[in-house]
Short mmCIF file of C-alpha atoms in Angstrom, two decimals:
data_model
loop_
_atom_site.label_atom_id
_atom_site.label_comp_id
_atom_site.label_asym_id
_atom_site.label_seq_id
_atom_site.Cartn_x
_atom_site.Cartn_y
_atom_site.Cartn_z
CA MET A 1 -45.19 -53.58 -4.46
CA GLN A 2 -46.88 -50.23 -3.96
CA PRO A 3 -44.79 -47.88 -5.41
CA LEU A 4 -43.84 -45.10 -3.15
CA THR A 5 -44.18 -42.09 -5.32
CA ASN A 6 -46.00 -41.63 -8.01
CA ARG A 7 -43.30 -40.17 -9.99
CA ALA A 8 -41.59 -43.13 -11.79
CA LYS A 9 -41.52 -43.42 -15.60
CA ASN A 10 -41.68 -46.06 -17.68
CA VAL A 11 -38.37 -46.41 -19.91
CA ASP A 12 -39.82 -45.40 -23.74
CA ARG A 13 -38.41 -48.22 -25.72
CA ARG A 14 -40.59 -47.52 -29.10
CA PRO A 15 -37.53 -47.74 -31.78
CA MET A 16 -35.75 -43.97 -32.69
CA THR A 17 -37.55 -41.76 -35.44
CA LEU A 18 -35.24 -40.78 -37.99
CA ALA A 19 -34.84 -37.72 -36.84
CA GLU A 20 -33.54 -39.16 -33.44
CA ARG A 21 -31.54 -41.47 -35.45
CA ALA A 22 -30.01 -39.00 -37.47
CA TYR A 23 -27.63 -37.91 -34.79
CA LEU A 24 -26.86 -34.39 -35.17
CA PRO A 25 -30.00 -31.99 -34.14
CA ALA A 26 -30.03 -33.88 -30.68
CA ILE A 27 -25.94 -33.29 -30.55
CA LEU A 28 -26.51 -29.35 -31.43
CA LYS A 29 -29.12 -28.90 -29.10
CA GLY A 30 -26.90 -29.71 -26.54
CA MET A 31 -24.51 -27.80 -27.66
CA GLY A 32 -26.69 -25.28 -27.57
CA ILE A 33 -27.21 -25.38 -24.00
CA THR A 34 -23.61 -25.54 -23.42
CA PHE A 35 -22.80 -22.32 -25.22
CA SER A 36 -25.76 -20.23 -23.63
CA HIS A 37 -24.17 -20.65 -20.69
CA LEU A 38 -21.20 -18.79 -21.67
CA PHE A 39 -23.70 -15.30 -21.67
CA LYS A 40 -24.85 -16.29 -18.61
CA LYS A 41 -23.69 -14.71 -14.89
CA LYS A 42 -20.77 -16.86 -13.62
CA PRO A 43 -20.41 -18.16 -10.49
CA THR A 44 -17.34 -19.42 -9.78
CA ILE A 45 -14.50 -16.84 -8.36
CA GLN A 46 -11.08 -16.65 -8.57
CA TYR A 47 -9.93 -17.80 -5.57
CA PRO A 48 -6.62 -17.08 -4.36
CA GLU A 49 -6.83 -13.63 -6.26
CA GLU A 50 -10.54 -12.70 -5.73
CA LYS A 51 -12.05 -13.88 -2.14
CA ARG A 52 -15.49 -14.05 -0.81
CA PRO A 53 -16.38 -12.28 2.38
CA PHE A 54 -16.69 -14.65 5.70
CA SER A 55 -20.20 -15.04 7.29
CA GLN A 56 -19.90 -12.48 10.46
CA VAL A 57 -20.21 -16.08 12.41
CA PHE A 58 -17.56 -18.05 10.78
CA ARG A 59 -14.84 -19.33 12.91
CA GLY A 60 -11.09 -19.78 11.49
CA LEU A 61 -7.63 -19.04 13.20
CA HIS A 62 -7.28 -18.31 17.00
CA VAL A 63 -5.77 -14.61 17.90
CA LEU A 64 -4.76 -13.77 20.92
CA ASN A 65 -5.49 -10.45 21.92
CA ARG A 66 -4.03 -7.11 23.28
CA ASP A 67 -5.80 -4.14 24.95
CA GLU A 68 -5.19 -0.61 23.60
CA GLU A 69 -1.88 -0.43 25.31
CA GLY A 70 -0.49 -3.55 23.66
CA ARG A 71 -0.30 -5.69 26.75
CA GLU A 72 -1.45 -9.08 26.23
CA ARG A 73 -4.51 -9.47 28.02
CA CYS A 74 -4.70 -13.37 28.42
CA THR A 75 -4.29 -13.60 32.08
CA ALA A 76 -3.86 -17.69 31.71
CA CYS A 77 -6.96 -18.52 33.74
CA GLY A 78 -7.20 -21.81 32.05
CA LEU A 79 -10.78 -21.42 31.49
CA CYS A 80 -10.39 -21.59 27.71
CA ALA A 81 -8.77 -24.84 27.98
CA VAL A 82 -11.59 -26.20 30.09
CA ALA A 83 -14.26 -25.42 27.90
CA CYS A 84 -12.25 -26.70 24.82
CA PRO A 85 -13.92 -30.31 23.93
CA ALA A 86 -11.15 -31.08 21.91
CA GLU A 87 -8.12 -30.33 24.15
CA ALA A 88 -6.47 -28.64 22.26
CA ILE A 89 -5.47 -25.88 24.09
CA THR A 90 -2.72 -25.85 26.80
CA MET A 91 -0.67 -22.79 28.61
CA GLU A 92 2.17 -22.34 31.44
CA ALA A 93 1.73 -19.06 33.66
CA ALA A 94 4.54 -16.69 35.06
CA GLU A 95 4.11 -14.04 37.26
CA ARG A 96 4.41 -10.88 36.21
CA GLN A 97 8.17 -8.99 37.08
CA GLU A 98 8.51 -5.66 38.13
CA GLY A 99 9.03 -3.41 35.12
CA GLU A 100 6.66 -5.67 32.80
CA GLU A 101 4.29 -3.92 33.46
CA ASN A 102 3.64 -2.65 29.69
CA LEU A 103 3.71 -6.66 28.33
CA TYR A 104 1.35 -7.95 30.27
CA ARG A 105 -2.03 -6.91 31.18
CA GLU A 106 -2.65 -8.75 35.08
CA GLU A 107 -0.76 -9.61 37.65
CA LYS A 108 -0.49 -13.47 35.91
CA TYR A 109 0.48 -14.26 32.35
CA ALA A 110 0.58 -16.83 29.70
CA ALA A 111 4.34 -17.26 29.57
CA LYS A 112 3.26 -20.33 27.42
CA TYR A 113 -0.35 -20.38 25.33
CA GLU A 114 -0.18 -23.22 22.55
CA ILE A 115 -2.94 -24.22 20.74
CA ASN A 116 -3.22 -27.79 18.89
CA MET A 117 -4.74 -26.89 15.48
CA LEU A 118 -4.60 -30.76 14.53
CA ARG A 119 -7.01 -31.02 17.69
CA CYS A 120 -8.91 -27.78 17.30
CA ILE A 121 -12.34 -28.49 15.90
CA PHE A 122 -12.63 -24.33 15.51
CA CYS A 123 -16.07 -24.38 17.83
CA GLY A 124 -15.68 -21.45 19.35
CA LEU A 125 -15.74 -22.32 22.91
CA CYS A 126 -12.48 -21.30 24.39
CA GLU A 127 -13.94 -17.46 22.51
CA GLU A 128 -17.29 -18.10 24.49
CA ALA A 129 -15.32 -19.05 28.25
CA CYS A 130 -12.58 -15.73 27.85
CA PRO A 131 -13.63 -13.40 30.77
CA LYS A 132 -10.63 -11.34 29.49
CA ASP A 133 -11.39 -10.91 25.76
CA ALA A 134 -8.32 -12.40 25.03
CA ILE A 135 -8.82 -15.16 22.03
CA TYR A 136 -11.02 -14.66 19.12
CA LEU A 137 -11.29 -16.95 16.65
CA SER A 138 -10.59 -15.14 13.47
CA GLU A 139 -11.30 -14.95 9.63
CA THR A 140 -8.63 -16.74 8.42
CA PHE A 141 -7.94 -20.38 7.53
CA ALA A 142 -5.76 -23.12 8.79
CA PRO A 143 -3.17 -23.18 6.21
CA ALA A 144 -2.35 -26.75 5.03
CA ASN A 145 1.01 -28.81 5.94
CA TYR A 146 2.56 -31.63 4.82
CA ASP A 147 4.12 -32.59 7.98
CA ARG A 148 2.09 -31.79 11.46
CA LYS A 149 4.55 -30.17 12.90
CA GLY A 150 3.10 -26.67 11.75
CA PHE A 151 0.11 -27.46 13.75
CA ILE A 152 0.89 -26.58 16.62
CA TYR A 153 0.72 -22.47 17.59
CA GLY A 154 2.58 -21.33 19.82
CA LYS A 155 2.33 -17.64 21.14
CA ASN A 156 4.44 -16.14 18.39
CA ASP A 157 2.37 -17.43 16.24
CA LEU A 158 -1.06 -16.66 18.22
CA LEU A 159 -0.32 -12.81 19.15
CA ILE A 160 -2.00 -10.32 17.11
CA PRO A 161 0.62 -7.22 16.05
CA ASN A 162 1.25 -4.19 18.89
CA PRO A 163 -1.83 -1.78 18.13
CA LEU A 164 1.11 0.81 19.22
CA THR A 165 3.90 -0.12 17.32
CA ASP A 166 1.80 -1.69 14.15
CA ARG A 167 -1.55 0.03 13.97
CA GLU A 168 -1.94 -1.26 10.16
CA ALA A 169 -1.44 -4.82 10.63
CA TYR A 170 -3.53 -5.01 13.60
CA GLU A 171 -6.12 -4.24 12.22
CA GLN A 172 -5.62 -6.31 9.49
CA ALA A 173 -5.53 -9.42 12.21
CA ALA A 174 -8.40 -7.82 14.44
CA GLY A 175 -10.45 -7.64 10.75
CA GLY A 176 -13.31 -6.13 12.33
CA ARG A 177 -13.47 -8.80 14.87
CA VAL A 178 -11.50 -8.40 17.51
CA ARG A 179 -13.11 -6.12 19.34
CA GLN A 180 -12.24 -4.20 22.97
CA PRO A 181 -14.63 -4.68 25.09
CA VAL A 182 -17.48 -1.84 26.14
CA GLY A 183 -15.88 -0.01 29.60
CA SER A 184 -12.78 -1.49 29.46
CA ARG A 185 -9.73 0.39 30.68
CA MET L 1 -28.79 -32.27 80.92
CA SER L 2 -26.36 -34.22 78.43
CA GLU L 3 -28.77 -36.81 77.25
CA GLN L 4 -31.54 -34.19 76.39
CA LEU L 5 -32.27 -34.30 72.58
CA PHE L 6 -34.24 -31.29 71.26
CA LYS L 7 -36.72 -31.41 67.92
CA VAL L 8 -35.75 -28.58 65.73
CA THR L 9 -37.28 -28.01 62.91
CA ILE L 10 -36.18 -26.47 60.10
CA ASP L 11 -37.44 -26.15 56.10
CA ASN L 12 -40.51 -28.06 57.94
CA ILE L 13 -37.48 -31.04 58.21
CA THR L 14 -37.45 -31.97 61.55
CA VAL L 15 -34.30 -33.69 63.83
CA GLU L 16 -33.61 -34.51 66.88
CA VAL L 17 -30.33 -32.91 68.38
CA PRO L 18 -28.40 -32.78 71.47
CA ALA L 19 -28.73 -29.64 73.75
CA GLY L 20 -25.84 -27.25 73.21
CA THR L 21 -25.92 -27.58 69.23
CA THR L 22 -26.39 -24.83 67.20
CA ILE L 23 -29.07 -24.35 64.07
CA LEU L 24 -26.28 -24.48 61.94
CA GLN L 25 -24.74 -28.34 62.41
CA ALA L 26 -28.12 -29.07 63.19
CA ALA L 27 -28.98 -28.11 59.84
CA ARG L 28 -25.49 -29.57 58.69
CA GLN L 29 -27.11 -32.59 59.72
CA ILE L 30 -30.29 -32.74 57.83
CA GLY L 31 -28.00 -31.80 54.60
CA GLY L 32 -28.72 -30.18 51.35
CA ASP L 33 -30.53 -27.25 50.23
CA VAL L 34 -31.33 -26.83 54.14
CA THR L 35 -28.09 -25.78 55.62
CA PRO L 36 -26.82 -22.32 55.61
CA PRO L 37 -23.90 -20.97 54.10
CA ALA L 38 -20.89 -20.00 56.66
CA MET L 39 -18.48 -17.77 55.36
CA CYS L 40 -16.66 -17.50 58.77
CA PHE L 41 -17.66 -20.31 61.13
CA TYR L 42 -15.48 -23.31 60.91
CA THR L 43 -16.28 -26.09 63.54
CA PRO L 44 -13.00 -26.85 64.84
CA LEU L 45 -11.68 -23.66 65.09
CA LYS L 46 -13.09 -22.40 68.86
CA GLY L 47 -14.57 -18.49 68.66
CA SER L 48 -14.94 -19.05 64.87
CA GLY L 49 -18.45 -17.59 63.64
CA GLY L 50 -21.02 -14.38 63.80
CA LYS L 51 -18.54 -12.30 61.87
CA CYS L 52 -19.87 -12.61 58.33
CA ARG L 53 -23.93 -12.77 58.54
CA THR L 54 -24.60 -15.40 55.20
CA CYS L 55 -26.01 -18.25 57.71
CA LEU L 56 -28.60 -15.41 58.57
CA VAL L 57 -31.82 -17.54 59.44
CA GLU L 58 -35.20 -16.98 60.41
CA VAL L 59 -36.82 -18.85 63.55
CA SER L 60 -40.71 -18.41 63.37
CA LYS L 61 -40.80 -20.25 66.49
CA GLY L 62 -38.69 -19.38 69.90
CA SER L 63 -39.76 -22.69 71.06
CA GLU L 64 -42.31 -24.68 72.33
CA LYS L 65 -42.50 -23.20 76.24
CA ASP L 66 -42.10 -19.13 74.14
CA PRO L 67 -43.33 -19.77 70.82
CA ARG L 68 -42.84 -16.28 69.79
CA PRO L 69 -41.22 -15.65 66.53
CA MET L 70 -37.27 -14.34 67.17
CA PRO L 71 -38.10 -10.49 65.44
CA LYS L 72 -34.98 -10.41 63.36
CA LEU L 73 -32.59 -13.19 61.09
CA VAL L 74 -30.56 -14.76 63.70
CA ALA L 75 -26.98 -16.14 62.64
CA SER L 76 -27.00 -20.01 62.55
CA CYS L 77 -23.84 -20.54 63.59
CA ARG L 78 -23.99 -18.79 67.16
CA THR L 79 -27.63 -19.49 67.92
CA THR L 80 -27.98 -22.17 69.75
CA VAL L 81 -31.48 -25.14 68.88
CA MET L 82 -34.50 -24.95 71.69
CA ASP L 83 -36.41 -28.01 71.89
CA GLY L 84 -39.53 -27.15 69.59
CA MET L 85 -37.80 -24.43 67.84
CA GLU L 86 -39.11 -23.83 63.72
CA VAL L 87 -36.65 -22.34 61.42
CA LYS L 88 -36.98 -21.11 58.23
CA SER L 89 -34.29 -21.58 55.85
CA VAL L 90 -34.56 -21.34 51.83
CA THR L 91 -38.40 -21.38 52.71
CA SER L 92 -38.22 -17.50 53.30
CA GLN L 93 -38.18 -15.24 51.15
CA ARG L 94 -36.58 -12.21 53.80
CA VAL L 95 -33.92 -14.79 54.54
CA LEU L 96 -32.98 -14.83 50.76
CA ASP L 97 -33.16 -11.46 50.78
CA ALA L 98 -30.67 -10.80 53.24
CA ARG L 99 -28.23 -13.62 52.10
CA ALA L 100 -28.09 -11.40 48.50
CA GLY L 101 -27.58 -8.02 50.97
CA VAL L 102 -24.71 -10.26 52.23
CA VAL L 103 -23.10 -11.08 49.13
CA GLU L 104 -23.24 -7.98 48.07
CA PHE L 105 -22.32 -6.47 51.03
CA LEU L 106 -18.54 -9.49 50.61
CA LEU L 107 -18.73 -8.06 47.06
CA ILE L 108 -18.32 -4.40 47.21
CA ASN L 109 -14.75 -3.99 48.00
CA HIS L 110 -13.68 -7.95 46.10
CA PRO L 111 -11.47 -7.14 43.07
CA LEU L 112 -12.97 -9.67 41.06
CA ASP L 113 -9.86 -10.98 39.95
CA CYS L 114 -10.76 -14.89 39.24
CA PRO L 115 -9.52 -15.71 36.64
CA ILE L 116 -5.76 -14.85 38.26
CA CYS L 117 -6.80 -16.11 42.00
CA ASP L 118 -5.09 -19.40 42.59
CA GLN L 119 -8.64 -20.59 44.82
CA ALA L 120 -10.70 -19.98 41.87
CA GLY L 121 -12.82 -23.01 41.76
CA GLU L 122 -12.41 -24.28 45.02
CA CYS L 123 -13.39 -20.45 46.35
CA HIS L 124 -16.21 -20.84 49.05
CA LEU L 125 -17.10 -16.66 48.23
CA GLN L 126 -17.52 -18.10 44.19
CA ASP L 127 -19.73 -20.76 45.42
CA LEU L 128 -21.58 -18.56 47.54
CA SER L 129 -22.09 -15.30 45.07
CA TYR L 130 -23.46 -18.05 42.21
CA GLU L 131 -25.91 -19.88 44.99
CA HIS L 132 -26.98 -16.67 46.83
CA GLY L 133 -26.22 -13.70 45.39
CA LYS L 134 -27.46 -11.42 42.91
CA GLY L 135 -26.33 -10.88 39.15
CA GLY L 136 -24.83 -7.61 38.86
CA THR L 137 -23.64 -4.78 41.35
CA ARG L 138 -24.66 -1.73 42.06
CA TYR L 139 -21.34 -0.65 43.69
CA GLU L 140 -19.89 2.33 41.07
CA PHE L 141 -16.68 3.56 43.21
CA GLN L 142 -13.07 3.05 42.97
CA ARG L 143 -12.57 -0.50 45.20
CA ARG L 144 -10.47 -0.28 48.27
CA THR L 145 -6.73 -1.34 47.72
CA PHE L 146 -4.25 -2.06 50.04
CA LYS L 147 -0.39 -1.77 50.79
CA LYS L 148 1.31 -5.01 49.54
CA HIS L 149 2.42 -7.17 52.80
CA ASP L 150 4.70 -9.92 52.28
CA LEU L 151 4.29 -12.88 54.60
CA GLY L 152 7.44 -14.34 53.76
CA GLU L 153 8.13 -17.61 51.41
CA PHE L 154 5.28 -19.77 52.10
CA ILE L 155 1.94 -17.66 52.22
CA GLN L 156 1.04 -14.96 49.30
CA LEU L 157 -0.85 -12.46 51.16
CA HIS L 158 -4.01 -10.50 49.09
CA MET L 159 -6.08 -8.40 51.17
CA THR L 160 -8.00 -7.13 48.69
CA ARG L 161 -9.68 -10.57 48.53
CA CYS L 162 -10.53 -10.72 52.64
CA ILE L 163 -14.16 -10.95 53.29
CA LEU L 164 -11.99 -10.45 57.06
CA CYS L 165 -13.71 -13.50 58.37
CA TYR L 166 -11.51 -14.10 61.17
CA ARG L 167 -10.31 -17.85 60.49
CA CYS L 168 -6.74 -17.07 59.77
CA VAL L 169 -6.27 -15.07 63.61
CA PHE L 170 -8.30 -17.80 65.18
CA THR L 171 -6.04 -20.73 63.47
CA ALA L 172 -2.80 -19.04 64.84
CA ASP L 173 -3.82 -18.14 68.19
CA GLN L 174 -5.40 -22.15 68.39
CA VAL L 175 -3.07 -24.59 66.12
CA THR L 176 0.70 -22.62 66.15
CA ASP L 177 2.47 -21.72 69.59
CA LYS L 178 2.33 -18.05 68.49
CA ARG L 179 0.71 -15.48 66.91
CA ALA L 180 2.48 -13.12 64.60
CA HIS L 181 -0.33 -11.52 62.78
CA GLY L 182 -3.92 -10.09 63.37
CA VAL L 183 -6.24 -7.93 61.96
CA LEU L 184 -5.36 -4.13 62.16
CA ASP L 185 -6.71 -1.07 62.03
CA ARG L 186 -10.54 -0.57 61.67
CA GLY L 187 -14.05 -0.66 60.20
CA ASP L 188 -12.97 0.00 56.34
CA HIS L 189 -9.13 -0.05 56.97
CA ALA L 190 -8.54 -3.11 58.63
CA GLU L 191 -6.43 -5.58 57.29
CA ILE L 192 -4.72 -8.99 57.67
CA ALA L 193 -1.13 -7.82 58.36
CA THR L 194 2.07 -8.59 60.79
CA TYR L 195 2.84 -4.65 61.19
CA ILE L 196 5.93 -4.49 61.31
CA GLU L 197 7.13 -6.68 58.11
CA LYS L 198 7.55 -10.69 59.44
CA ASN L 199 7.68 -13.83 58.43
CA LEU L 200 4.67 -16.00 58.86
CA ALA L 201 7.01 -18.93 59.44
CA ASN L 202 5.06 -21.06 62.75
CA ASP L 203 5.18 -24.87 62.54
CA PHE L 204 1.68 -25.36 61.52
CA ILE L 205 0.74 -21.77 60.38
CA GLY L 206 0.09 -23.29 57.20
CA ASN L 207 -3.01 -24.20 57.74
CA VAL L 208 -4.06 -20.87 57.57
CA ILE L 209 -4.71 -21.18 53.77
CA ASP L 210 -6.81 -24.10 54.07
CA VAL L 211 -8.62 -22.31 56.77
CA CYS L 212 -9.52 -18.96 53.89
CA PRO L 213 -12.81 -19.19 52.59
CA VAL L 214 -11.13 -17.03 49.95
CA GLY L 215 -8.03 -16.34 47.61
CA ALA L 216 -6.89 -14.14 49.96
CA LEU L 217 -4.29 -16.08 52.13
CA THR L 218 -2.98 -18.94 49.53
CA ASP L 219 0.14 -21.22 49.17
CA LYS L 220 3.05 -19.36 47.36
CA THR L 221 5.13 -22.92 46.34
CA PHE L 222 1.69 -23.39 44.06
CA ARG L 223 0.95 -19.99 43.21
CA PHE L 224 -0.40 -19.29 39.53
CA LYS L 225 1.50 -23.01 38.57
CA ASN L 226 -2.13 -24.34 37.52
CA ARG L 227 -5.36 -24.12 37.64
CA VAL L 228 -6.66 -25.83 40.26
CA TRP L 229 -9.43 -28.09 38.09
CA PHE L 230 -6.38 -29.01 35.72
CA THR L 231 -4.97 -30.80 39.49
CA LYS L 232 -6.43 -33.90 40.72
CA PRO L 233 -6.97 -34.55 44.27
CA VAL L 234 -5.61 -37.57 46.02
CA ASN L 235 -5.57 -38.84 49.30
CA ALA L 236 -1.73 -39.52 50.81
CA HIS L 237 -0.11 -40.15 53.83
CA ARG L 238 3.42 -40.02 55.49
CA ASP L 239 4.84 -41.02 58.67
CA CYS L 240 5.18 -37.75 60.25
CA ASP L 241 6.37 -36.53 63.73
CA LYS L 242 4.49 -33.19 63.87
CA CYS L 243 1.10 -33.79 62.53
CA CYS L 244 -0.51 -37.07 61.31
CA GLY L 245 0.07 -37.02 57.62
CA GLU L 246 -2.80 -37.55 56.30
CA VAL L 247 -3.07 -34.64 53.29
CA THR L 248 -4.54 -34.48 50.00
CA LEU L 249 -2.24 -33.64 47.49
CA TRP L 250 -2.65 -31.76 43.89
CA MET L 251 -1.01 -33.74 40.91
CA ARG L 252 -0.79 -33.59 37.86
CA GLY L 253 0.71 -37.02 36.19
CA ASP L 254 3.24 -37.55 38.77
CA GLU L 255 4.53 -34.04 39.44
CA VAL L 256 2.49 -32.74 43.12
CA PHE L 257 1.68 -29.60 42.24
CA ARG L 258 0.17 -28.87 46.21
CA VAL L 259 -0.25 -30.26 49.45
CA THR L 260 -3.31 -29.40 50.99
CA ALA L 261 -5.29 -31.29 54.84
CA ARG L 262 -7.96 -33.13 53.89
CA LYS L 263 -11.63 -31.70 53.62
CA ASP L 264 -15.21 -32.43 54.52
CA GLU L 265 -18.25 -31.48 52.62
CA TRP L 266 -17.77 -28.00 53.83
CA GLY L 267 -14.47 -27.37 53.12
CA GLU L 268 -13.61 -27.52 56.63
CA ILE L 269 -10.46 -30.05 57.38
CA LYS L 270 -11.31 -33.40 59.04
CA THR L 271 -10.96 -35.17 61.64
CA SER L 272 -8.02 -37.26 61.55
CA GLU L 273 -8.23 -41.38 60.92
CA LYS L 274 -4.97 -41.95 62.89
CA THR L 275 -5.55 -39.22 66.26
CA GLY L 276 -8.87 -38.59 66.28
CA LYS L 277 -8.23 -34.90 66.87
CA THR L 278 -8.63 -32.11 63.52
CA GLY L 279 -6.21 -33.17 60.46
CA TRP L 280 -3.79 -30.51 60.98
CA ILE L 281 -1.55 -30.77 59.09
CA CYS L 282 2.26 -29.17 59.76
CA ASN L 283 4.33 -26.99 57.07
CA ASP L 284 6.47 -29.82 56.29
CA CYS L 285 4.18 -32.06 54.81
CA ARG L 286 2.96 -28.83 53.11
CA PHE L 287 5.53 -26.73 51.59
CA GLU L 288 8.42 -29.37 51.45
CA LYS L 289 7.55 -32.83 50.53
CA LYS L 290 6.76 -32.04 46.64
CA LYS L 291 7.32 -35.39 45.22
CA ALA L 292 5.43 -38.46 44.73
CA SER L 293 7.71 -40.35 46.56
CA ASP L 294 7.39 -39.41 49.77
CA TRP L 295 4.05 -40.04 50.04
CA THR L 296 2.06 -43.34 49.64
CA VAL L 297 -0.85 -42.91 47.71
CA GLU L 298 -4.58 -43.87 48.53
CA GLY L 299 -6.97 -42.87 45.99
CA LEU L 300 -9.09 -40.16 44.25
CA ALA L 301 -9.76 -38.26 46.73
CA PRO L 302 -14.02 -37.44 46.89
CA ILE L 303 -14.76 -34.53 44.70
CA ALA L 304 -18.40 -32.49 45.51
CA ARG L 305 -20.17 -33.56 41.97
CA HIS L 306 -20.73 -30.23 40.91
CA SER L 307 -17.26 -28.61 41.20
CA VAL L 308 -15.35 -27.62 38.33
CA ILE L 309 -12.81 -30.02 40.22
CA GLY L 310 -14.38 -33.22 38.88
CA GLN L 311 -13.51 -32.55 35.26
CA GLY L 312 -11.60 -35.30 33.78
CA LYS L 313 -11.34 -37.00 36.46
CA TYR L 314 -12.82 -40.45 36.64
CA PRO L 315 -12.70 -43.04 40.24
CA GLY L 316 -11.59 -46.09 39.72
CA LEU L 317 -9.65 -45.25 35.77
CA GLN L 318 -7.01 -47.55 35.32
CA ARG L 319 -4.19 -46.09 32.33
CA PRO L 320 -5.31 -48.62 29.58
CA SER L 321 -1.92 -50.81 29.20
CA GLU L 322 -0.69 -50.48 25.15
CA THR L 323 -1.86 -52.86 22.77
CA ILE L 324 0.26 -52.46 19.46
CA GLU L 325 3.27 -53.64 21.00
CA ARG L 326 1.49 -57.06 22.04
CA VAL L 327 0.57 -57.65 18.75
CA LEU L 328 3.80 -56.49 16.65
CA ASP L 329 5.46 -59.60 18.66
CA GLY L 330 7.62 -56.82 20.41
CA ARG L 331 7.96 -54.42 18.39
CA LYS L 332 7.30 -50.74 19.38
CA PRO L 333 4.81 -48.22 17.46
CA ARG L 334 6.75 -45.69 14.99
CA LEU L 335 5.66 -42.47 16.41
CA LEU L 336 4.19 -39.99 13.53
CA MET L 337 5.92 -37.02 15.38
CA ASP L 338 6.41 -36.67 19.49
CA ILE L 339 4.80 -33.53 20.30
CA HIS L 340 7.78 -32.26 23.19
CA THR L 341 10.14 -31.81 19.54
CA VAL L 342 7.24 -28.92 18.92
CA SER L 343 5.68 -27.85 21.45
CA GLU L 344 6.65 -25.51 24.40
CA VAL L 345 4.23 -26.60 27.02
CA ASN L 346 5.16 -29.33 29.66
CA LYS L 347 8.83 -29.05 28.44
CA PRO L 348 10.09 -32.36 30.02
CA GLY L 349 13.62 -30.01 31.34
CA ILE L 350 10.93 -27.82 33.16
CA GLU L 351 9.46 -29.11 36.64
CA LEU L 352 7.46 -26.60 37.56
CA SER L 353 6.70 -28.26 41.20
CA GLU L 354 10.09 -28.10 41.87
CA ILE L 355 10.24 -24.30 41.71
CA LYS L 356 9.96 -22.54 45.17
CA GLY L 357 7.58 -19.62 44.34
CA PRO L 358 5.87 -18.24 41.40
CA ALA L 359 7.31 -19.43 37.67
CA THR L 360 8.73 -16.08 35.83
CA GLY L 361 9.65 -15.42 32.32
CA ASP L 362 12.96 -16.14 33.28
CA VAL L 363 12.29 -19.70 34.17
CA PHE L 364 11.07 -20.51 30.50
CA LYS L 365 13.36 -18.64 28.72
CA GLN L 366 15.87 -21.50 29.43
#
């Protein structure tokens, strides 16, 4: 049969020479290669202490954004849920009452908002669909867990800290990703 | 006169229609892109039309006897056809420009709060601006706002979204026994209101919700409970002594979230099969009968092919039967997790469809 490439090599079946039969030189040669790696640059990263920077387009856990007055941006319009190919997002809306204007940005808000991280495929379509810049995919992994209960993320888990009361935590959670849209109040 | 058929050519497609037909109705017989959009004209309502100017068309030949073109664009909902008339709808650049201009005017004071609005997904203004409007607006001033009016426990008014089509006024005049609301003030200040705060509680007043092409009048019993495209429209009927009882139920699972009249492909209320008249429905059917047991379900209502409401809905779909139990000699499968023990959404204890008005924070706190 015609070989597919010309890179095939025949196995060398000649008897070994004396130097080869001495065993030690070949071992030392191999050890030399191994030893020389001690002086080369290490590609390994000591993970929990050291972290590699994320790519600009990395898509991790979701955050629900607040505006600069600390009000929730989400209005439960359902566009993320309809865009979600894995049907991971569910929500229930409520009407904002008088006195709640400092909590919610619009007349309607998401009273319950839930992402099932077992279903989520981190495609980022929810982020693209959101008309209110309310949902962002951050630079955090979904932590591992022994049972499934820990993967249903409610609003408490997703909501970003309030930028007015806890600026530092807000900045950290935002991580250079979450931005306030241009021209928003 | 009654038997006379007029030949009218719209975008090079010729139809024969009886005398007295409007250009819009003739175009609807052809269907498709040729049909001009209509925001204020409503076939079952006498006197409607001529207000929104979205249905403008160009008449390039007046008639066989007088072939001169009409100098200006005409409102097709109010202009009757003549024999040999030639009309340009989408083939005329003038018409397309005029429609884009009209859409821009209609949207000038529109709050663009579609993410909040309950009409989103079935809103004619949304469709109109997508199909005939331009991408952006040139308006850069504060948008007009109104003092809020309460129209009672059934109907929610958002005056900022209103385009003053007068359909609801005609409906109250022609369908209910007494009209309690109307358009007050003039020009920029014109608004739908009751003058003195009054409930809209006439027996058939709920039909103004169906008639409203935008989200200005919406169902308060459905307010913010669900998005339209997550609910499933099914045709249903019941014996009602006041109305025809033929409705569309908007369901999720076994819950009835909303009841509306049945609509045809133009968004107008259909003629009832039982009575042969327009299928207006009474307030009882619309607002009070929110249980699946009140209705006889006929099946999935027709959904326009490109509508977002069609997402996840398949005609002829049947619930699959559980095979594991059959295979394992009646033993039930062991569930690894009951979602209700963790999830806070769709709690079995909270039936949103049974709450009177919109849900508030308190509803979920229990």
